[in-house]
mmCIF file of C-alpha atoms in Angstrom:
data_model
loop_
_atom_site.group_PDB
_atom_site.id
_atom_site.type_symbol
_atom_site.label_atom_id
_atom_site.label_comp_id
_atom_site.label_asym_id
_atom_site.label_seq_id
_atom_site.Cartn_x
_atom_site.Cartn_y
_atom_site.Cartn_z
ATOM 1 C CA UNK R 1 -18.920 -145.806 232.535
ATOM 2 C CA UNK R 2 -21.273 -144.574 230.069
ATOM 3 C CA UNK R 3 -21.895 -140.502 229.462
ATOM 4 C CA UNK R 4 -25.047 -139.376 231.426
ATOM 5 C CA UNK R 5 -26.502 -135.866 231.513
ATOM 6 C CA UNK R 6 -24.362 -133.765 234.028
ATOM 7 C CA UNK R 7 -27.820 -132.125 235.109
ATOM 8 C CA UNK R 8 -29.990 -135.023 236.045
ATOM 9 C CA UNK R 9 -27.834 -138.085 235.472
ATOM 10 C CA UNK R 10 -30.071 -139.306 232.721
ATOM 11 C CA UNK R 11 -27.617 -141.705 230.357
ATOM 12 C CA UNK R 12 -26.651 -139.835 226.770
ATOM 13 C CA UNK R 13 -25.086 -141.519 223.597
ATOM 14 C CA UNK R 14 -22.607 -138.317 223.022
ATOM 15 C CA UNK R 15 -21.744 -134.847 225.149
ATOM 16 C CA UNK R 16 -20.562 -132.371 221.823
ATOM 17 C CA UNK R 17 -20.501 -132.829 218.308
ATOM 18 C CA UNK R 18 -17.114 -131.302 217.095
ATOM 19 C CA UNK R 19 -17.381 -129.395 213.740
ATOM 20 C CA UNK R 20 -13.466 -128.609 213.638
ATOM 21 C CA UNK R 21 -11.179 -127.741 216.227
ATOM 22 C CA UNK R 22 -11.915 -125.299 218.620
ATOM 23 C CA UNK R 23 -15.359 -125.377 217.309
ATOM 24 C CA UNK R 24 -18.069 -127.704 219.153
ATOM 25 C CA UNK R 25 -21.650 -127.782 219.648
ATOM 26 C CA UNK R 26 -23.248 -128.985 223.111
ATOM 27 C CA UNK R 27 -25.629 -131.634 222.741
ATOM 28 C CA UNK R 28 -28.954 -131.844 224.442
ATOM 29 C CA UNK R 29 -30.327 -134.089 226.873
ATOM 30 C CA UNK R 30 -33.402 -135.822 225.230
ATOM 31 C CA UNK R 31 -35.145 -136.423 229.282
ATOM 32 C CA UNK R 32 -34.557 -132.953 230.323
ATOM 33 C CA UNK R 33 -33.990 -130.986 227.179
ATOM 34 C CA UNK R 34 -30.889 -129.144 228.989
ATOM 35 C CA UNK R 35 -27.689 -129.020 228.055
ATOM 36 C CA UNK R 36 -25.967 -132.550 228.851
ATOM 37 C CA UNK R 37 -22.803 -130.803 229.955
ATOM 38 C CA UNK R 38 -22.035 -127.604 230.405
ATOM 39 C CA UNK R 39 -18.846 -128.026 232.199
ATOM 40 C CA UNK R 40 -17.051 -129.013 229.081
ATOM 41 C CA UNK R 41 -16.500 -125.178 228.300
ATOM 42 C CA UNK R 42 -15.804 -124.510 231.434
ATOM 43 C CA UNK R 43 -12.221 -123.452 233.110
ATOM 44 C CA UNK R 44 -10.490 -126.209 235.054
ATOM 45 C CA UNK R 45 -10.422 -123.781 238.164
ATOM 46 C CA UNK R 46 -14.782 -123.307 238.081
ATOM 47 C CA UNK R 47 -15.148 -127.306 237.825
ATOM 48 C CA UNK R 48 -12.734 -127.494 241.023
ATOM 49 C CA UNK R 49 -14.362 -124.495 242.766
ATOM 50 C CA UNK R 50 -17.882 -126.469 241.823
ATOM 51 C CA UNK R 51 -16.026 -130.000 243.179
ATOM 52 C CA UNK R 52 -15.440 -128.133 246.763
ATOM 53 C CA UNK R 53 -18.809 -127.011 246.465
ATOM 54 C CA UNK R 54 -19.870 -130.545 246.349
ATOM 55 C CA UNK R 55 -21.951 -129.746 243.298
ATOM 56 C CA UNK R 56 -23.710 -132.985 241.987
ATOM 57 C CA UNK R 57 -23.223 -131.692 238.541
ATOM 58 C CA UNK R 58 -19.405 -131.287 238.543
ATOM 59 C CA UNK R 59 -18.937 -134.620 239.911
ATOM 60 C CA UNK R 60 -20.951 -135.994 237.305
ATOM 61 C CA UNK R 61 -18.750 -134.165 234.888
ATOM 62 C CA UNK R 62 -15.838 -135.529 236.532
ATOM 63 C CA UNK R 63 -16.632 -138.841 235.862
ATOM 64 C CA UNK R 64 -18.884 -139.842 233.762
ATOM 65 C CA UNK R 65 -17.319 -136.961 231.039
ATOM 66 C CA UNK R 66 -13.812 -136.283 231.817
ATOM 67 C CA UNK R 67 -12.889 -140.047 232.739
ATOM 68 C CA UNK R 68 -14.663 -141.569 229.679
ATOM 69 C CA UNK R 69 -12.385 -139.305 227.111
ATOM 70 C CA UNK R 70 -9.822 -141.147 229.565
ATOM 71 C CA UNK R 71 -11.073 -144.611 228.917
ATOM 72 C CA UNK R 72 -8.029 -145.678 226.908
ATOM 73 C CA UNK R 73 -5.975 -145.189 229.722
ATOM 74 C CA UNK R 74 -7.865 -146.149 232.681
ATOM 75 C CA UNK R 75 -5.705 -148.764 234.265
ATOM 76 C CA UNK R 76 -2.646 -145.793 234.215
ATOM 77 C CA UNK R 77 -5.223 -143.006 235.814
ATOM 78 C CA UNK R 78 -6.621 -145.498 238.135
ATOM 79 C CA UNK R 79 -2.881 -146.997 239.140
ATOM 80 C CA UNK R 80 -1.673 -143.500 239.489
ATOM 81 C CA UNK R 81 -4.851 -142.624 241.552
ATOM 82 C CA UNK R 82 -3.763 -144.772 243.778
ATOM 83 C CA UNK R 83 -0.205 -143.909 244.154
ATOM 84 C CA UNK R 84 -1.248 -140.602 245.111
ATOM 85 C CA UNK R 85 -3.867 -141.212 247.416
ATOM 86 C CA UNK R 86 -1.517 -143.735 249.488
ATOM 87 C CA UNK R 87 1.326 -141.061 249.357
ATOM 88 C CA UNK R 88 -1.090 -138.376 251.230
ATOM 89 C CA UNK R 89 -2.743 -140.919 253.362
ATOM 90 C CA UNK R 90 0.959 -141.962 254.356
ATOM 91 C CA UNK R 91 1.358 -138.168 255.376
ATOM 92 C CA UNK R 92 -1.441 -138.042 257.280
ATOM 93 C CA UNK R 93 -0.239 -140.899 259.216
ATOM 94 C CA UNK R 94 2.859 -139.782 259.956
ATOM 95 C CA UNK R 95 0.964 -136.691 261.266
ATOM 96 C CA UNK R 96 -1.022 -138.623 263.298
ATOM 97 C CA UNK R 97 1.430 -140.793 265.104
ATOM 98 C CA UNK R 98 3.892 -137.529 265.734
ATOM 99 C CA UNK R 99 0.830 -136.236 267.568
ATOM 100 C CA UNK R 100 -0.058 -139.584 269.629
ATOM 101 C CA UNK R 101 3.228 -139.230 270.908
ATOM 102 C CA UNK R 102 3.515 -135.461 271.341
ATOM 103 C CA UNK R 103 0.550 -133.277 272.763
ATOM 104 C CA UNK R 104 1.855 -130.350 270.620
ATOM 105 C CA UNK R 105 -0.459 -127.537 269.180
ATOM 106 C CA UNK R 106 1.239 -127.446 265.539
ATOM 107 C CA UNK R 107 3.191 -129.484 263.249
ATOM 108 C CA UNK R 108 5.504 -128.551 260.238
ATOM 109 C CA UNK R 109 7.715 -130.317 257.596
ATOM 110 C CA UNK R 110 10.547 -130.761 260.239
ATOM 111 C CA UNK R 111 8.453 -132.339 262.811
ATOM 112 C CA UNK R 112 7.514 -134.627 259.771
ATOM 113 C CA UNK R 113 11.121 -135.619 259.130
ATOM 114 C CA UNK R 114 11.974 -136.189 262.791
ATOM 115 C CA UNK R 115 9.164 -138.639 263.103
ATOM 116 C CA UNK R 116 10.857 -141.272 260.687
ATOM 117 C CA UNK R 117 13.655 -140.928 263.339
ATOM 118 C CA UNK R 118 11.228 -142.444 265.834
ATOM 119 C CA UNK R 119 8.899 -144.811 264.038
ATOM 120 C CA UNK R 120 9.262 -147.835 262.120
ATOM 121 C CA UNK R 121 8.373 -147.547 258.224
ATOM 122 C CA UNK R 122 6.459 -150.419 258.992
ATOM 123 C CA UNK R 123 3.899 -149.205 261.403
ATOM 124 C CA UNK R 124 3.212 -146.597 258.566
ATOM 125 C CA UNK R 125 2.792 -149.110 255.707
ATOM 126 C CA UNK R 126 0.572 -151.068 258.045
ATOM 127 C CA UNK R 127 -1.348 -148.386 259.069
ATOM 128 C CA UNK R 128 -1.807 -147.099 254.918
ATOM 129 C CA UNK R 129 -2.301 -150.530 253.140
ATOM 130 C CA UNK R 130 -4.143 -152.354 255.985
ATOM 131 C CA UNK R 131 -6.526 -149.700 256.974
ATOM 132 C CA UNK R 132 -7.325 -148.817 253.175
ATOM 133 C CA UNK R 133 -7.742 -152.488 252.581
ATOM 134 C CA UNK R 134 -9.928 -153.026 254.703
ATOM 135 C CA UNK R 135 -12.109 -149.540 253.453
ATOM 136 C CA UNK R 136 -12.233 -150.836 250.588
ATOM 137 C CA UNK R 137 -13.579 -153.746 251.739
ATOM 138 C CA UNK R 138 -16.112 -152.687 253.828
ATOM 139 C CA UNK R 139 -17.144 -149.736 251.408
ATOM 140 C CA UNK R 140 -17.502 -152.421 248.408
ATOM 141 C CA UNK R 141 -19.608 -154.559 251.356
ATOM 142 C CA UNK R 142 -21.835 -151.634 252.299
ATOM 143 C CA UNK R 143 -22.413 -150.822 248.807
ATOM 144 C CA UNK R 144 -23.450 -154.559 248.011
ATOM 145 C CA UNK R 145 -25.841 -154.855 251.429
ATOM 146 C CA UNK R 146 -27.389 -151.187 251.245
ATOM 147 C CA UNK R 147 -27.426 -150.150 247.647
ATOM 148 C CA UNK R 148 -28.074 -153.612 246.407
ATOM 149 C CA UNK R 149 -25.097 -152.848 243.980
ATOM 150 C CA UNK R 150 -23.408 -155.630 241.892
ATOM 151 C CA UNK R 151 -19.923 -156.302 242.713
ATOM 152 C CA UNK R 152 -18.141 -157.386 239.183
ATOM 153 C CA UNK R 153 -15.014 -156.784 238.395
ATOM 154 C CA UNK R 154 -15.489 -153.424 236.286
ATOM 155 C CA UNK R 155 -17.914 -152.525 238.424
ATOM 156 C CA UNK R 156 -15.064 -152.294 241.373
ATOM 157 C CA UNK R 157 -12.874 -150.616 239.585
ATOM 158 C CA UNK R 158 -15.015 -147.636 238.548
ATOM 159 C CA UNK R 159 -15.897 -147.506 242.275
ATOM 160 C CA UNK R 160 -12.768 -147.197 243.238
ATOM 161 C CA UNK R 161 -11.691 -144.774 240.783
ATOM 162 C CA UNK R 162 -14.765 -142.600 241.677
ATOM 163 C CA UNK R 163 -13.842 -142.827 245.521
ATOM 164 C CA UNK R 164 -10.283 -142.000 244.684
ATOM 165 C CA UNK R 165 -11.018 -138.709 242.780
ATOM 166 C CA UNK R 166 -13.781 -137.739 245.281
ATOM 167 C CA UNK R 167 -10.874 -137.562 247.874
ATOM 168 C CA UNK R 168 -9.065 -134.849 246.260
ATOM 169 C CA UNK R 169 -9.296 -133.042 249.361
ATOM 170 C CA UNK R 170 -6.326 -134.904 250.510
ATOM 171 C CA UNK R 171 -4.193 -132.520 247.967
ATOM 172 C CA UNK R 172 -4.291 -130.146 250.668
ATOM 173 C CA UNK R 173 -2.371 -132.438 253.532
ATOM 174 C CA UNK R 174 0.469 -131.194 251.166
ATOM 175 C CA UNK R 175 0.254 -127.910 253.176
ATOM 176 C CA UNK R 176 1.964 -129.390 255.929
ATOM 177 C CA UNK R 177 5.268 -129.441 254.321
ATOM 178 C CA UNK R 178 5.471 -125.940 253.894
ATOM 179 C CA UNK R 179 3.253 -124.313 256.885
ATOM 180 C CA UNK R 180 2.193 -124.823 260.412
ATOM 181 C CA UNK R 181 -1.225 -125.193 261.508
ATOM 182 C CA UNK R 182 -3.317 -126.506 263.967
ATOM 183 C CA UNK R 183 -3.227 -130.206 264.347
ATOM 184 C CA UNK R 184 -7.340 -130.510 263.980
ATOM 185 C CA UNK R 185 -6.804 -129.288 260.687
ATOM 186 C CA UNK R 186 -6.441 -132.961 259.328
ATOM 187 C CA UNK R 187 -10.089 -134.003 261.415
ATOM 188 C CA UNK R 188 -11.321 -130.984 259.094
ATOM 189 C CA UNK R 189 -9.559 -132.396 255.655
ATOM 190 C CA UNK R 190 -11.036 -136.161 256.322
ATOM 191 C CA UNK R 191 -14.654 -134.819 256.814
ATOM 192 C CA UNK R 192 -14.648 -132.708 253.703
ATOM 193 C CA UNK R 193 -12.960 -136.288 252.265
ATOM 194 C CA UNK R 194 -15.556 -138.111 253.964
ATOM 195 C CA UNK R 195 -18.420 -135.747 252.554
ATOM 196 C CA UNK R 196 -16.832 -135.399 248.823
ATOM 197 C CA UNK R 197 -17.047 -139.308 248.996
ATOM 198 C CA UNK R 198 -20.809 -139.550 249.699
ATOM 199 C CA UNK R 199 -21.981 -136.941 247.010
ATOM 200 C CA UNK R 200 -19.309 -139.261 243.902
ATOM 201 C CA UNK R 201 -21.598 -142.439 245.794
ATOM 202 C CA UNK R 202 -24.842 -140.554 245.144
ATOM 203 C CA UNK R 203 -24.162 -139.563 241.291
ATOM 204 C CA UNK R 204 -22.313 -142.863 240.855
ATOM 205 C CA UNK R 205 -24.875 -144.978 241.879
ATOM 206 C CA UNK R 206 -28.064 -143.056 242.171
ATOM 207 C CA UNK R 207 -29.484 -144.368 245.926
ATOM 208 C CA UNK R 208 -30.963 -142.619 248.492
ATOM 209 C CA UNK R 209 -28.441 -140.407 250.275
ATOM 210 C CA UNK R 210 -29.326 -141.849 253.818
ATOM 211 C CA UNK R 211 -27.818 -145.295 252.393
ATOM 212 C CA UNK R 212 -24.335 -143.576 251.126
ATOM 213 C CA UNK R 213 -24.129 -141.857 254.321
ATOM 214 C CA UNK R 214 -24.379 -144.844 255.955
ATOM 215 C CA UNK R 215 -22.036 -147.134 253.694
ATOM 216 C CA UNK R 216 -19.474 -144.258 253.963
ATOM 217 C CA UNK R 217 -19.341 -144.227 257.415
ATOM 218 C CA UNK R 218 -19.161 -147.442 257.582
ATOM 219 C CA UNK R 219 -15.810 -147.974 255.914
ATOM 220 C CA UNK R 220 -14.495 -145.042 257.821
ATOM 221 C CA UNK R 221 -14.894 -146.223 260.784
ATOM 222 C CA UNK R 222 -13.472 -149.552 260.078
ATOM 223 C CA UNK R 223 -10.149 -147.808 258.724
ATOM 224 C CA UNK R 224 -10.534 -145.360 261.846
ATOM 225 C CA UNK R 225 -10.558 -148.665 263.972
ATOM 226 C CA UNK R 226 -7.623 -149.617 262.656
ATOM 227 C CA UNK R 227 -5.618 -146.847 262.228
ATOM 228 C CA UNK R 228 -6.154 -146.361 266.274
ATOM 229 C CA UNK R 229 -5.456 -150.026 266.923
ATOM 230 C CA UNK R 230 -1.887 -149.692 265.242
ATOM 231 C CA UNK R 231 -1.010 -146.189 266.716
ATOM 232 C CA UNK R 232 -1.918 -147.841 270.175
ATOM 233 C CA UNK R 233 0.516 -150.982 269.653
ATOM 234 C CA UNK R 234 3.042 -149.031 268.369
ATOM 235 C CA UNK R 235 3.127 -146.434 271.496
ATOM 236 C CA UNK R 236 3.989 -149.728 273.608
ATOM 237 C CA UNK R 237 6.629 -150.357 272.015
#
C-alpha cells in the first residue's frame, strides 16, 4: 500500500522529511495543500480515541502510514493479526454458546471456564475457522461484484490486514475475563466491529459507502448464518 494524504486520500511519494532524530518536517499534500499527516505527531492514545471515533483520517493513518513503515514485516503483523483476532472471536463464541444453553442475564470468567466442561473444542474451532472462512469469502466476493475491486494476491492480503485492524473493537471482549456484564454487550461490540469495518472499506478502497455497507453486511450475515447453524447442531447433541 502506497502513502496517501491522511486528509483526502490523495496518493503522496513521502509523509516527513527527517532532518535528525527527533527532528522532522511534515510534508504537504500537493492536491490539497494540507498537511499529508498530521497524526504522525500525534499520541498513540488521540489516534485510538480518533479510531473509535471512526474518523476517516485516523484510519487512513493507520494504514496507509503506520503499516507501510511496517512493510518489512508484513507477513509477521498480518500472521499475528490473525492470531489475535481468532483468539477473541473464539471468546466470543464461547460466550455465545454458554448463553444458547443458559438464559442467564450476565456472564464472567468462571462461567467461561465451565463452558469447556460442557462443549466440545471442536464445535468452537468450527464455529471460528468456518464462519471466518467463509467472511472472508464472501467479503472478498462482495468486494469483487460491488466495488468492481481486483482480487490478486497482494491485493487480498492488504484487505485482510485492513479488515483485521478495523476490528480492534474486539480488544474489549477481553473484559469478560475480569467483569460481569450484560450478555447484549457482545451484539454492541460486533456492531461497532461491523461499523469500524465499513469506514477501513471506504478509505481502503474509495467506493460509495452504500456499496461497503452492503458488502459488509453481506459477509456478516453469512458468518452469522453459520455461527447459528453450529450452535443449533450442537444443542442437539
Amino acid at each position: 500500500m502506497e502513502h496517501r494524504c491522511a486528509e483526502y486520500g490523495f496518493p503522496i511519494e513521502t509523509l516527513f522529511v527527517q532532518y535528525s532524530p527527533g527532528n522532522i518536517q511534515l510534508m504537504r499534500c500537493a492536491n490539497c495543500e494540507a498537511v499529508a499527516d498530521e497524526y504522525i505527531e500525534c499520541e498513540f492514545m488521540i489516534i485510538l480515541i480518533d479510531l473509535i471515533l471512526h474518523k476517516t483520517k485516523s484510519y487512513r493513518h493507520l494504514l496507509f502510514s503506520v503499516i507501510n513503515q511496517r512493510r518489512v514485516t508484513f507477513e509477521g503483523l498480518l500472521w499475528k493479526s490473525i492470531f489475535v483476532f481468532l483468539l477473541l472471536d473464539a471468546n466470543r463464541s464461547l460466550l455465545l454458546k454458554r448463553n444458547a444453553g443458559e438464559w442467564g442475564s450476565s456472564v464472567s470468567f468462571s462461567s467461561i471456564v465451565s463452558t469447556f466442561q460442557e462443549y466440545f473444542l471442536l464445535q468452537i474451532l468450527v464455529d471460528v475457522f468456518v464462519g471466518n472462512f467463509m467472511f472472508i469469502c464472501v467479503f472478498l466476493l462482495s468486494m469483487r461484484l460491488l466495488l468492481n475491486t481486483s482480487i490478486q494476491i497482494s491485493r487480498c492480503r492488504d484487505i485482510l490486514l485492513a479488515v483485521l485492524v478495523s476490528s480492534h473493537f474486539k480488544i474489549f471482549l477481553i473484559a469478560t475475563m475480569v467483569w460481569e456484564f450484560p450478555f447484549s454487550v457482545i451484539f454492541i461490540i460486533d456492531l461497532f466491529v461491523l461499523s469500524s469495518n465499513m469506514v477501513a472499506l471506504k478509505v481502503f478502497s474509495e467506493p460509495a459507502m452504500n456499496r461497503c455497507i452492503a458488502a459488509c453486511f453481506c459477509a456478516r450475515a453469512v458468518k452469522l448464518l453459520v455461527t447459528q447453524i453450529s450452535t443449533q447442531i450442537s444443542l442437539r447433541f
